[in-house]
XYZ file of C-alpha atoms in Angstrom:
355
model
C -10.953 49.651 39.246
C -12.667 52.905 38.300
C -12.807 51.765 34.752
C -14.228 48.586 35.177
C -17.158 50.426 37.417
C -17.518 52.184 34.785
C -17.906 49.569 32.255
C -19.910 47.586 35.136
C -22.784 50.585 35.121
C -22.402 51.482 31.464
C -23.548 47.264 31.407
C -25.697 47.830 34.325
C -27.675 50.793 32.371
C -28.120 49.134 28.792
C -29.790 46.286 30.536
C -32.118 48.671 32.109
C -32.968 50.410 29.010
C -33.507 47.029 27.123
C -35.716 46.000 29.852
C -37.598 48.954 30.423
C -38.206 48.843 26.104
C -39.453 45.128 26.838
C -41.979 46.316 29.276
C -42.982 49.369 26.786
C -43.681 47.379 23.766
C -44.767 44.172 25.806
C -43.657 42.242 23.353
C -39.589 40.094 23.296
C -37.238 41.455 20.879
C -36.330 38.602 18.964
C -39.228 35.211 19.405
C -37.889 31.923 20.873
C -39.233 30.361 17.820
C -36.544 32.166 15.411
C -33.612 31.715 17.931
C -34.284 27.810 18.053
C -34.426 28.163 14.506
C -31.623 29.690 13.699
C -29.253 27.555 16.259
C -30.856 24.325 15.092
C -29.843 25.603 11.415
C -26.375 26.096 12.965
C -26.012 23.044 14.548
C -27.122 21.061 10.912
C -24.826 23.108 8.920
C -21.650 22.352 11.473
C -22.777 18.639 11.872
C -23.111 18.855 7.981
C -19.489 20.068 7.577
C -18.109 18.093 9.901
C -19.389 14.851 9.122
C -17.834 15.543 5.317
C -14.602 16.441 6.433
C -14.232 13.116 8.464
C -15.571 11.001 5.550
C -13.847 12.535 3.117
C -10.068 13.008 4.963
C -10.120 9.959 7.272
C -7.172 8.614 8.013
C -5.522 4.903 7.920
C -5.030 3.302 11.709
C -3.244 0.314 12.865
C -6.724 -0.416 15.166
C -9.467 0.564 11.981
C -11.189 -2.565 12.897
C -10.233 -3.475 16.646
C -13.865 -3.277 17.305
C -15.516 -4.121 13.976
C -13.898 -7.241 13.299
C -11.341 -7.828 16.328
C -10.853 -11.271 14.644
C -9.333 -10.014 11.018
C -5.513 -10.967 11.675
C -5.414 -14.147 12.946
C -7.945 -15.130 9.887
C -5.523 -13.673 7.228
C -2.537 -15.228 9.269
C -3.566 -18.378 9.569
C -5.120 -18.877 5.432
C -2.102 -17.124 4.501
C 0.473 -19.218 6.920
C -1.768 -22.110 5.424
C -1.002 -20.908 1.913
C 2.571 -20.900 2.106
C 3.342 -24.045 3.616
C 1.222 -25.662 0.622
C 3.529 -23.112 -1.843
C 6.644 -21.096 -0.387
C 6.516 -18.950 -3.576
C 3.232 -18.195 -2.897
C 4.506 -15.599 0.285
C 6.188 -13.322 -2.867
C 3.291 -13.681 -5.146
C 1.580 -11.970 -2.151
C 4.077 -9.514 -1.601
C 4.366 -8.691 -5.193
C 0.452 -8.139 -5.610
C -0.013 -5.610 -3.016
C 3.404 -3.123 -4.774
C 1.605 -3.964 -8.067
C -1.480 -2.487 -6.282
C -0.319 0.507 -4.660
C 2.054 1.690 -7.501
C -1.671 1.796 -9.655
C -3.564 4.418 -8.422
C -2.992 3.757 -5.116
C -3.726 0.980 -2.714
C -7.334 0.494 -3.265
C -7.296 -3.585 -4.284
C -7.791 -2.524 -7.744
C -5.563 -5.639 -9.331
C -8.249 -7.470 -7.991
C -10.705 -6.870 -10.231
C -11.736 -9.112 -13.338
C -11.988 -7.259 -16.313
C -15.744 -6.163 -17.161
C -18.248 -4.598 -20.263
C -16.973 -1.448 -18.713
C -12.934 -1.429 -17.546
C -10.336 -3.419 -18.880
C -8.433 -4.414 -15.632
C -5.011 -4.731 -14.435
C -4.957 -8.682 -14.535
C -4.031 -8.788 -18.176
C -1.433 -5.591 -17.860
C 2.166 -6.521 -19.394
C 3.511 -6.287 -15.698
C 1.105 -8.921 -14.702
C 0.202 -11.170 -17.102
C 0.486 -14.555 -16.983
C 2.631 -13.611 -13.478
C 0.236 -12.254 -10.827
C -0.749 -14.543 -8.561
C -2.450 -15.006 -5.148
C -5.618 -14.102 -6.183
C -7.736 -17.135 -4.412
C -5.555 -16.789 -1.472
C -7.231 -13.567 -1.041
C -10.544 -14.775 -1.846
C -10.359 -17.634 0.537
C -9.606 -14.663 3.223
C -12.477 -12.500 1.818
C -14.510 -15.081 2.151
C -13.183 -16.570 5.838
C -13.759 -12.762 6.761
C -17.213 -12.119 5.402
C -18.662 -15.053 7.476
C -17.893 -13.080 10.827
C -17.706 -9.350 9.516
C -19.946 -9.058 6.635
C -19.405 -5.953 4.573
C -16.707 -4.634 7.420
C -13.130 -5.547 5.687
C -12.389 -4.282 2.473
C -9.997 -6.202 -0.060
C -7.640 -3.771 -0.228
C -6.907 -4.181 3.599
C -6.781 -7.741 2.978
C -3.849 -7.567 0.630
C -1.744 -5.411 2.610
C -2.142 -7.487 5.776
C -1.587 -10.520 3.510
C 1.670 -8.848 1.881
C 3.139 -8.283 5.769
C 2.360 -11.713 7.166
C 3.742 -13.144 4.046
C 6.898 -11.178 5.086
C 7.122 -12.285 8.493
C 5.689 -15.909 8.308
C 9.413 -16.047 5.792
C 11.381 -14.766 8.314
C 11.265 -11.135 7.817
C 10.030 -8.155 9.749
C 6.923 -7.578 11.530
C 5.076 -3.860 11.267
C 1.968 -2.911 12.295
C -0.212 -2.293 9.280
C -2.693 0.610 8.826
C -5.565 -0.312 8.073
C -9.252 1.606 6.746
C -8.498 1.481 2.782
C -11.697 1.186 0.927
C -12.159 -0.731 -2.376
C -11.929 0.831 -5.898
C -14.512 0.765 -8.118
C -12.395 0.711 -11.352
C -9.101 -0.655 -12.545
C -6.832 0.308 -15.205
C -4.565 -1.812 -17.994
C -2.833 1.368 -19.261
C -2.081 2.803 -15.525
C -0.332 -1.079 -14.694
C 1.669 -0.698 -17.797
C 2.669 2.618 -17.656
C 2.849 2.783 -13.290
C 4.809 -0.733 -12.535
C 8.601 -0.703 -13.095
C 9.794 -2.961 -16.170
C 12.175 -5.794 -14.929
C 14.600 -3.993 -17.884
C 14.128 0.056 -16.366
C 17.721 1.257 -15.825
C 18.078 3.319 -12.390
C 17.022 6.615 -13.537
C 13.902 4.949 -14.666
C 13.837 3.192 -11.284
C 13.951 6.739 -9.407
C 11.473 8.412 -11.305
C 9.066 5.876 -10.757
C 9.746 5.682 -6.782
C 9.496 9.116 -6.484
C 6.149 9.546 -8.481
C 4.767 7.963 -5.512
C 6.403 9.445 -2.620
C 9.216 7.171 -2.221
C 12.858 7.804 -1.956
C 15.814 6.033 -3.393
C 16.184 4.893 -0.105
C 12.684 3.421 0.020
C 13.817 2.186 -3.753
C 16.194 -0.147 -2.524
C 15.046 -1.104 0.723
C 11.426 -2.346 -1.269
C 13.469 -4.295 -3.739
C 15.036 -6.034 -1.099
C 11.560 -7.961 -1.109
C 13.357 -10.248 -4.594
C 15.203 -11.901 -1.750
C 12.303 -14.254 -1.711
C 9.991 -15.660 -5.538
C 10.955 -16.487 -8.882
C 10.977 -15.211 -12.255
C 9.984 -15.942 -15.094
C 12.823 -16.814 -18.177
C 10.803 -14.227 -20.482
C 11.962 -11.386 -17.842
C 15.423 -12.073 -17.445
C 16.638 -13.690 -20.369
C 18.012 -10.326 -22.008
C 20.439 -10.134 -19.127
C 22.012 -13.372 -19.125
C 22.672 -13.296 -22.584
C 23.664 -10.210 -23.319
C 24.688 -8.419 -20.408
C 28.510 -7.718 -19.260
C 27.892 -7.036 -15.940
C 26.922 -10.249 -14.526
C 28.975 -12.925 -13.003
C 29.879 -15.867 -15.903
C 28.768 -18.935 -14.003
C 25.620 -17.224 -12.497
C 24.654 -16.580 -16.023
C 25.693 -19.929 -17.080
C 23.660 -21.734 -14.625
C 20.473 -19.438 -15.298
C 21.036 -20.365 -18.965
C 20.697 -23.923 -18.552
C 16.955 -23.374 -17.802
C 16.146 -20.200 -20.060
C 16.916 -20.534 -23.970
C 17.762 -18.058 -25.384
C 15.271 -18.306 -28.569
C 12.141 -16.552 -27.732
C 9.211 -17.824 -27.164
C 10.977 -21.503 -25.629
C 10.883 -22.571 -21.740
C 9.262 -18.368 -21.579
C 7.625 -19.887 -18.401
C 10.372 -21.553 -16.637
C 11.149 -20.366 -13.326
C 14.487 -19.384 -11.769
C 14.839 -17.846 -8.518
C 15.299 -14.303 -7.740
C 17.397 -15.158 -4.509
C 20.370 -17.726 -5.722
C 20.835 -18.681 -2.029
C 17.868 -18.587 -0.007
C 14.832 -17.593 -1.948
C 12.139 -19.044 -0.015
C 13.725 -16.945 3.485
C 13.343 -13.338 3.905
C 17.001 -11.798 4.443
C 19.236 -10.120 2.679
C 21.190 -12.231 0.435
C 19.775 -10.703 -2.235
C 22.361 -7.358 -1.712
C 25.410 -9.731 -1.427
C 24.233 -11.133 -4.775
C 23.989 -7.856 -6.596
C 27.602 -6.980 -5.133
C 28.697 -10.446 -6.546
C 26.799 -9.288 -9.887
C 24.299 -12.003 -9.310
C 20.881 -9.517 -9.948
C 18.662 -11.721 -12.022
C 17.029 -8.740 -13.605
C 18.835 -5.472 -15.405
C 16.811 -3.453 -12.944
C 18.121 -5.529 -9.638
C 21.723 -4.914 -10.812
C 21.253 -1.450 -11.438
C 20.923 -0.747 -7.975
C 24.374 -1.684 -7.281
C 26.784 -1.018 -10.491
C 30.057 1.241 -9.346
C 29.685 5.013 -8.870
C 26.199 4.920 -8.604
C 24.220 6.675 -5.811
C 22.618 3.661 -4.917
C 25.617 1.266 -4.021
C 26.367 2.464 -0.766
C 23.032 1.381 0.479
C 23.378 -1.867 -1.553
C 26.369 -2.207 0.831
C 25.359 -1.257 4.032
C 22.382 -3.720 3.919
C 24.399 -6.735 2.718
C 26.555 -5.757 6.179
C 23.795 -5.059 7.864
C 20.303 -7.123 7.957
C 19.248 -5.299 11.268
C 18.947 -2.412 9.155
C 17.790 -3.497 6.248
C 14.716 -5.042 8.082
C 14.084 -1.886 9.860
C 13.704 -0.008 6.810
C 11.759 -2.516 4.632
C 9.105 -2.559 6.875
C 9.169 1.179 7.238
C 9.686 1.642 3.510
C 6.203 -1.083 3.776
C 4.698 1.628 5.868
C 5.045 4.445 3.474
C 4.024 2.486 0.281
C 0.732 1.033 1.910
C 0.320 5.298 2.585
C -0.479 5.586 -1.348
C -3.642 7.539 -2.301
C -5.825 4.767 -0.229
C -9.404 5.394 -0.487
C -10.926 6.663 2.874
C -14.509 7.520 3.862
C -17.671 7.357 2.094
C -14.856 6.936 -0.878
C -14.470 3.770 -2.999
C -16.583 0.951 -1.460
C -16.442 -2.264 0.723
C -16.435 -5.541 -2.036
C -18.851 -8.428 -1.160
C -16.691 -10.292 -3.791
C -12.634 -8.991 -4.422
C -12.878 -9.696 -7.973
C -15.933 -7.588 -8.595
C -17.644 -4.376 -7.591
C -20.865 -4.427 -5.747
């Protein structure tokens, strides 16, 4: 107690003294005028900082537009619900655009772009030419969403909402998408051929790839899971069934029947990814790889003998419960890729074009 009087009086008599030097010189010590100053200067410099760290680090959020555009999912739901029941294959050509997105760059709607006088796009990449599709489907939703949000939804966010309600609308797993990506202003041909995996990459190549991005082996074959529903094209599988051992006889037989093995005849013909179901989201497509029914090399590399990989080939084809689980969280962390947040990237009028 002593102390603190002490302190109290040692307070009590350097207020005096300031006070009694006010009186003297008649005169404040410092002038209103240059404390306002300064704390207004303060105040702009931390409302400065601030506001750059927020537009600069924002973060992806399953409500981003709750209160901008609280109509955005049932739009894309119903044009994309629409879109499938006109085309089941369409649901995978969905699906397949927004991993041929993210695995470029991140998930910033850059496959969306038409080529220009100043980028060469990722339409005409090896991955996707002459295979990417979906592209109106996404306009039709751009434009759907423009009429009541205008300028509020980018196209990125549009193709990973599309890619999930594809998904689910086939029978697969719902997850709540995060949302907030903002739309490149670039694209790149040499970043599609040299980011998306190669129908022919062997596992290693596989791996590498994944985990360029952040994803696991685990996430490696839970995403690939996703050939349970589409088709392929002849030109991308007809290597295997030709020339491969490790394929069942009569699978290859019957995929033969529609692919020649001459290059450059019946390239285009279709064959499905899924023998059994591919037009339904499940997991036949694991029982088929342990049957040695992959359609491409890099489908049956997942599940070969002594491989790391098999045992989750396995445990999914005994287990759908879990395989849906971790698709959708596997979803989760690939929509996570380098997304453009902030004042970064824009918001397209158009999807195919910058503004």
């Amino acid at each position: 107690m002593e102390n603190v009087f002490r302190q109290s009086n040692a307070g009590k008599v350097g207020n005096d003294f300031q006070e009694n030097q006010f009186r003297q010189s008649n005169r404040p010590l410092v002038s209103m005028a240059s404390i306002v100053s300064c704390f207004s200067k303060f105040c702009l410099t931390l409302f400065l900082l601030v506001l750059f760290h927020g537009s600069t680090n924002a973060k992806l959020s399953t409500n981003f537009y709750s209160k901008s555009c609280p109509n955005l999912l049932p739009i894309v739901k119903f044009i994309v619900h629409s879109a499938i029941m006109k085309e089941a294959r369409m649901g995978a050509s969905l699906l397949r655009l927004f991993f041929h997105d993210c695995f470029v760059n991140g998930c910033d709607g850059s496959v969306l772009l038409d080529d220009t006088s100043s980028f060469i796009g990722e339409k005409n990449a090896a991955p996707n030419r002459n295979s990417a599709r979906g592209f109106n489907v996404v306009d039709d939703i751009k434009s759907a969403v423009e009429i009541v949000c205008p300028g509020v939804v980018s196209c990125a966010d549009i193709l990973a909402l599309s890619a999930r309600d594809s998904v689910t609308i086939l029978g697969g797993p719902y997850w709540d998408v995060k949302l907030g990506r903002r739309d490149a202003r670039t694209a790149s041909q040499a970043a599609a051929n040299n980011n998306i995996p190669s129908p022919s990459s062997n596992l290693n190549q596989l791996i590498s790839r994944f985990s360029a991005h952040g994803l696991s082996p685990w996430d490696l074959v839970a995403l690939s899971g996703g050939h349970t529903i589409g088709q392929a094209r002849c030109t991308t599988f007809r290597a295997r069934i030709y020339n491969e051992s490790n394929i069942d006889s009569s699978f290859a037989r019957t995929r033969q029947r529609n692919c020649p093995r001459a290059t450059g005849s019946g390239d285009n013909n279709l064959a499905p990814l899924d023998i059994h179901t591919p037009t339904y989201f499940d997991n036949s497509y694991f029982k088929n790889l342990i049957d040695r029914r992959g359609l491409f090399h890099s489908d049956q590399q997942l599940f070969i003998g002594g491989r790391s990989t098999d045992s989750i080939v396995r445990g999914y084809s005994n287990n759908p419960r879990s395989f849906r689980s971790d698709f959708a969280a596997a979803m989760i962390k690939m929509g996570d890729i380098s997304p453009l947040t902030g004042t970064k990237g824009e918001i397209r009028k158009n999807c195919r074009r910058v503004n």
